[in-house]
Short mmCIF file of C-alpha atoms in Angstrom, two decimals:
data_model
loop_
_atom_site.label_atom_id
_atom_site.label_comp_id
_atom_site.label_asym_id
_atom_site.label_seq_id
_atom_site.Cartn_x
_atom_site.Cartn_y
_atom_site.Cartn_z
CA MET J 1 -77.92 13.77 -12.85
CA MET J 2 -74.33 13.30 -11.68
CA ARG J 3 -71.56 13.68 -14.25
CA LEU J 4 -67.90 12.80 -14.49
CA ALA J 5 -65.08 15.09 -15.47
CA ARG J 6 -63.00 12.17 -16.75
CA ASP J 7 -63.60 10.15 -19.91
CA PRO J 8 -66.72 7.97 -19.85
CA LEU J 9 -66.67 4.23 -19.45
CA ALA J 10 -67.14 3.03 -23.03
CA LEU J 11 -68.49 -0.50 -23.40
CA VAL J 12 -68.62 -1.93 -26.91
CA VAL J 13 -71.07 -4.84 -27.08
CA ALA J 14 -70.34 -7.27 -29.91
CA SER J 15 -70.93 -10.80 -31.13
CA GLY J 16 -69.46 -13.00 -33.83
CA LYS J 17 -72.80 -13.22 -35.64
CA GLY J 18 -76.33 -12.00 -35.19
CA GLY J 19 -78.93 -13.84 -33.16
CA THR J 20 -77.27 -13.77 -29.74
CA GLY J 21 -79.51 -11.06 -28.31
CA LYS J 22 -76.72 -8.47 -28.43
CA SER J 23 -79.00 -5.50 -29.08
CA VAL J 24 -81.38 -6.35 -26.25
CA LEU J 25 -78.46 -6.76 -23.85
CA SER J 26 -77.00 -3.43 -25.00
CA VAL J 27 -80.26 -1.74 -24.05
CA LEU J 28 -80.45 -3.53 -20.70
CA LEU J 29 -76.82 -2.66 -19.88
CA ALA J 30 -77.40 1.01 -20.68
CA ASP J 31 -80.64 1.02 -18.69
CA ALA J 32 -78.94 -0.61 -15.68
CA LEU J 33 -76.13 1.95 -15.73
CA ALA J 34 -78.66 4.78 -15.90
CA ARG J 35 -80.66 3.28 -13.02
CA ALA J 36 -77.43 3.17 -11.01
CA GLY J 37 -77.10 6.94 -11.39
CA HIS J 38 -74.75 7.19 -14.37
CA ASP J 39 -75.61 9.57 -17.20
CA THR J 40 -75.58 7.02 -20.02
CA LEU J 41 -75.52 7.24 -23.80
CA LEU J 42 -76.63 4.23 -25.85
CA VAL J 43 -75.18 4.20 -29.37
CA ASP J 44 -76.48 2.07 -32.23
CA ALA J 45 -73.42 1.63 -34.44
CA ASP J 46 -75.13 -0.59 -37.01
CA LEU J 47 -74.94 1.38 -40.25
CA ASN J 48 -77.58 -0.51 -42.21
CA LEU J 49 -79.80 -2.58 -39.91
CA ALA J 50 -80.12 -0.44 -36.80
CA ASN J 51 -83.01 -1.37 -34.52
CA LEU J 52 -82.52 0.21 -31.10
CA HIS J 53 -84.77 3.15 -31.95
CA VAL J 54 -87.48 0.65 -32.90
CA LEU J 55 -87.06 -1.29 -29.65
CA LEU J 56 -87.26 1.90 -27.61
CA GLY J 57 -89.93 3.67 -29.63
CA VAL J 58 -87.68 6.67 -30.24
CA ARG J 59 -87.81 8.66 -33.48
CA PRO J 60 -84.27 9.33 -34.83
CA ALA J 61 -83.26 12.98 -34.88
CA GLY J 62 -81.44 12.68 -38.20
CA ARG J 63 -79.51 10.37 -40.50
CA LEU J 64 -75.95 9.11 -40.32
CA ASP J 65 -75.20 10.21 -43.89
CA GLN J 66 -75.89 13.77 -42.70
CA LEU J 67 -73.31 13.27 -39.97
CA LEU J 68 -70.78 11.90 -42.44
CA ALA J 69 -71.36 14.84 -44.80
CA GLY J 70 -70.89 17.36 -41.99
CA GLU J 71 -74.51 18.53 -42.20
CA MET J 72 -75.19 17.59 -38.56
CA GLU J 73 -73.16 17.29 -35.40
CA ALA J 74 -73.16 14.00 -33.53
CA GLY J 75 -74.74 15.62 -30.48
CA ALA J 76 -77.72 16.71 -32.55
CA LEU J 77 -78.53 13.06 -33.26
CA VAL J 78 -78.90 12.22 -29.56
CA ARG J 79 -82.47 11.76 -28.32
CA PRO J 80 -83.60 11.29 -24.71
CA VAL J 81 -85.11 7.94 -23.77
CA ARG J 82 -85.77 8.72 -20.12
CA GLU J 83 -83.93 10.49 -17.30
CA GLY J 84 -80.27 9.54 -17.38
CA LEU J 85 -80.51 7.58 -20.64
CA ALA J 86 -80.18 8.88 -24.20
CA LEU J 87 -79.95 7.21 -27.61
CA LEU J 88 -77.86 7.95 -30.67
CA ALA J 89 -79.74 5.93 -33.29
CA GLY J 90 -78.21 4.17 -36.26
CA ASP J 91 -79.70 3.83 -39.74
CA THR J 92 -81.91 1.29 -41.45
CA GLY J 93 -81.99 0.93 -45.22
CA ASN J 94 -80.15 4.19 -45.89
CA GLU J 95 -78.91 3.93 -49.46
CA GLN J 96 -76.40 6.73 -48.83
CA LEU J 97 -74.50 4.38 -46.52
CA HIS J 98 -74.45 1.37 -48.82
CA GLY J 99 -71.08 0.73 -50.41
CA LEU J 100 -69.07 2.99 -48.11
CA ASP J 101 -65.40 2.15 -48.28
CA ALA J 102 -63.40 1.29 -45.18
CA LEU J 103 -62.07 4.84 -44.80
CA ALA J 104 -65.53 6.41 -44.95
CA ARG J 105 -66.89 3.90 -42.44
CA ALA J 106 -64.00 4.61 -40.08
CA ARG J 107 -64.58 8.37 -40.43
CA LEU J 108 -68.27 7.96 -39.66
CA MET J 109 -67.55 5.82 -36.60
CA ALA J 110 -65.05 8.42 -35.37
CA ARG J 111 -67.65 11.17 -35.69
CA LEU J 112 -70.08 9.19 -33.58
CA THR J 113 -67.65 9.46 -30.67
CA ASP J 114 -68.07 13.24 -30.64
CA ALA J 115 -71.36 12.62 -28.83
CA TRP J 116 -69.69 10.69 -25.99
CA ALA J 117 -68.45 13.79 -24.17
CA GLY J 118 -70.39 14.76 -21.07
CA HIS J 119 -71.67 11.27 -20.32
CA ASP J 120 -70.57 9.00 -17.48
CA ALA J 121 -70.99 5.83 -19.52
CA VAL J 122 -71.42 4.91 -23.17
CA VAL J 123 -72.79 1.57 -24.35
CA VAL J 124 -72.21 0.90 -28.05
CA ASP J 125 -74.15 -1.80 -29.86
CA ALA J 126 -71.69 -2.76 -32.59
CA GLY J 127 -73.12 -4.21 -35.77
CA ALA J 128 -72.95 -7.99 -36.03
CA GLY J 129 -69.74 -9.48 -37.39
CA LEU J 130 -66.01 -9.17 -36.93
CA ASP J 131 -65.33 -6.02 -38.96
CA ALA J 132 -68.10 -4.03 -37.26
CA ALA J 133 -66.82 -4.91 -33.81
CA LEU J 134 -63.26 -3.95 -34.69
CA ARG J 135 -64.25 -0.61 -36.23
CA VAL J 136 -66.07 0.46 -33.10
CA ALA J 137 -63.72 -1.04 -30.51
CA ALA J 138 -60.74 0.71 -32.09
CA LEU J 139 -62.26 4.11 -31.30
CA GLY J 140 -61.35 4.02 -27.64
CA ALA J 141 -63.44 1.35 -25.97
CA SER J 142 -62.79 0.78 -22.28
CA ARG J 143 -63.86 -2.85 -22.62
CA LEU J 144 -65.26 -5.15 -25.28
CA VAL J 145 -68.26 -7.18 -24.11
CA VAL J 146 -68.52 -10.33 -26.21
CA VAL J 147 -72.07 -11.71 -26.16
CA THR J 148 -72.44 -15.42 -26.76
CA ALA J 149 -74.78 -18.29 -25.89
CA PRO J 150 -74.21 -21.82 -24.56
CA GLU J 151 -74.61 -23.48 -28.00
CA PRO J 152 -71.39 -24.71 -29.67
CA THR J 153 -72.04 -22.62 -32.79
CA ALA J 154 -72.35 -19.43 -30.74
CA LEU J 155 -69.15 -20.23 -28.83
CA THR J 156 -67.34 -20.88 -32.12
CA ASP J 157 -68.45 -17.49 -33.44
CA ALA J 158 -67.37 -15.82 -30.19
CA TYR J 159 -63.94 -17.44 -30.40
CA ALA J 160 -63.53 -16.16 -33.97
CA LEU J 161 -64.28 -12.64 -32.74
CA LEU J 162 -61.83 -13.00 -29.86
CA LYS J 163 -59.14 -14.20 -32.24
CA VAL J 164 -59.50 -11.18 -34.51
CA VAL J 165 -59.65 -8.71 -31.62
CA THR J 166 -56.58 -10.27 -29.99
CA GLY J 167 -54.64 -9.79 -33.21
CA GLN J 168 -55.78 -6.22 -33.87
CA LEU J 169 -56.33 -4.79 -30.37
CA PRO J 170 -54.16 -6.89 -28.04
CA GLY J 171 -54.48 -4.55 -25.06
CA LEU J 172 -58.27 -4.23 -25.01
CA PRO J 173 -59.88 -5.82 -21.91
CA LEU J 174 -62.36 -8.54 -22.89
CA ASP J 175 -65.54 -9.51 -21.05
CA VAL J 176 -67.81 -12.43 -21.89
CA LEU J 177 -71.56 -12.25 -21.29
CA VAL J 178 -73.45 -15.51 -21.81
CA ASN J 179 -77.05 -14.94 -22.89
CA ARG J 180 -80.11 -17.18 -22.95
CA ALA J 181 -78.71 -19.80 -20.59
CA LEU J 182 -80.89 -22.07 -18.48
CA ASP J 183 -79.06 -20.99 -15.33
CA ASP J 184 -75.76 -19.59 -14.10
CA ASP J 185 -74.16 -23.04 -14.07
CA GLU J 186 -74.80 -23.50 -17.79
CA GLY J 187 -73.59 -19.97 -18.52
CA ARG J 188 -70.43 -20.33 -16.48
CA ALA J 189 -69.66 -23.70 -18.10
CA ALA J 190 -69.98 -22.09 -21.53
CA TYR J 191 -67.68 -19.26 -20.46
CA GLU J 192 -65.09 -21.70 -19.12
CA ARG J 193 -64.98 -23.57 -22.44
CA LEU J 194 -64.43 -20.31 -24.28
CA ALA J 195 -61.88 -19.03 -21.77
CA ALA J 196 -59.90 -22.28 -21.92
CA ALA J 197 -59.68 -22.05 -25.71
CA ALA J 198 -58.65 -18.38 -25.56
CA GLU J 199 -55.95 -19.12 -23.00
CA ARG J 200 -54.60 -22.15 -24.85
CA PHE J 201 -54.61 -20.89 -28.42
CA LEU J 202 -54.62 -17.09 -28.10
CA ARG J 203 -52.74 -16.68 -24.80
CA ARG J 204 -55.49 -14.25 -23.87
CA GLY J 205 -57.27 -13.93 -20.57
CA LEU J 206 -60.99 -13.19 -20.41
CA ARG J 207 -63.31 -11.94 -17.69
CA TYR J 208 -66.63 -13.60 -16.91
CA LEU J 209 -69.13 -10.76 -16.84
CA GLY J 210 -72.10 -12.96 -16.10
CA THR J 211 -75.02 -15.01 -17.38
CA VAL J 212 -78.38 -13.69 -18.52
CA PRO J 213 -81.17 -16.29 -18.44
CA GLU J 214 -83.72 -17.06 -21.12
CA ASP J 215 -86.63 -14.76 -20.36
CA ASP J 216 -90.17 -14.66 -21.76
CA ALA J 217 -90.41 -11.05 -20.58
CA VAL J 218 -87.90 -10.06 -23.26
CA ARG J 219 -89.98 -11.71 -25.98
CA ARG J 220 -93.06 -9.83 -24.81
CA ALA J 221 -91.11 -6.58 -24.61
CA VAL J 222 -89.83 -6.85 -28.19
CA ARG J 223 -93.45 -6.95 -29.39
CA ALA J 224 -94.30 -3.75 -27.48
CA PRO J 225 -91.59 -1.19 -28.38
CA ARG J 226 -92.93 1.74 -26.38
CA GLN J 227 -93.05 -0.47 -23.31
CA PHE J 228 -89.80 -2.32 -24.02
CA LEU J 229 -87.75 -0.88 -21.18
CA ALA J 230 -90.45 -1.33 -18.57
CA LEU J 231 -91.26 -4.91 -19.60
CA ALA J 232 -87.73 -6.16 -20.24
CA ALA J 233 -86.19 -4.53 -17.18
CA ALA J 234 -88.84 -6.12 -14.95
CA GLY J 235 -87.99 -9.66 -16.05
CA ARG J 236 -85.28 -12.15 -15.13
CA ALA J 237 -82.93 -10.85 -17.82
CA GLY J 238 -83.22 -7.27 -16.63
CA GLU J 239 -82.58 -8.29 -13.04
CA ALA J 240 -79.51 -10.32 -14.05
CA VAL J 241 -78.05 -7.38 -15.97
CA ARG J 242 -78.63 -4.96 -13.09
CA GLN J 243 -76.92 -7.39 -10.74
CA LEU J 244 -73.84 -7.81 -12.93
CA VAL J 245 -73.56 -4.04 -13.37
CA THR J 246 -73.52 -3.72 -9.59
CA THR J 247 -71.23 -6.65 -8.76
CA ARG J 248 -69.00 -7.30 -11.76
CA LEU J 249 -68.86 -4.30 -14.05
CA GLY J 250 -66.15 -1.75 -13.29
CA CYS J 251 -68.44 1.18 -14.02
CA PRO J 252 -67.38 4.71 -13.06
CA GLU J 253 -68.39 6.10 -9.69
CA PRO J 254 -70.59 9.16 -10.21
CA ALA J 255 -68.97 12.41 -9.18
CA GLY J 256 -69.93 13.47 -5.68
CA SER J 257 -70.92 9.99 -4.53
CA ALA J 258 -67.80 9.54 -2.40
CA ALA J 259 -65.86 11.78 -0.08
#
């Protein structure tokens, strides 16, 4: 597997609220990058309701409270998914992480980044909500990928996230990925409404990353965790994500692929 000497591309995938399909898209983005030849780390940064290990059928190597306490290194929590793709799982129902103050959460997030070294690309599934996205994006994200849907409520939530990020991280490049659209026309129209509001009220430019269509293959894949990657990647959503990685995403060029 080809590696980069420079820092990895770090994509933080976030949404204003849950229910947009953010976690599924995080997996598909990481899978597409790995298929393109980039050594990719997928990070589940949800501290309480992590689910990527369930989707992928991967048993976590440890717990995040052990990382916070210094009992484990971040790299020891990384588990292989397949060639070129690894997972750093989050936690589900870990009482040791309930009630962490802001400083402890920030320290834990910072320790997760220790596992990024040596990878070409890192895809981070931020927990749902504004605070979770900010905590992760502040750690050195290359880009923030805001996942939304064509519905007005989803666009409103996405705008709220953009507003907070613009205030706290004004220099962070922002991408918009529209999920569960009927077609590219509906997705692009949703993006244009969001981009117009961001330009008018936030004075902030956005980049249209693409549209991912509604896909029954994803529903089937979610019900079959150990086959999730194979089933989801073979559907319309998986194809759309691979295409946008190739045509729109400024992913790093693997070392040795160019003269």
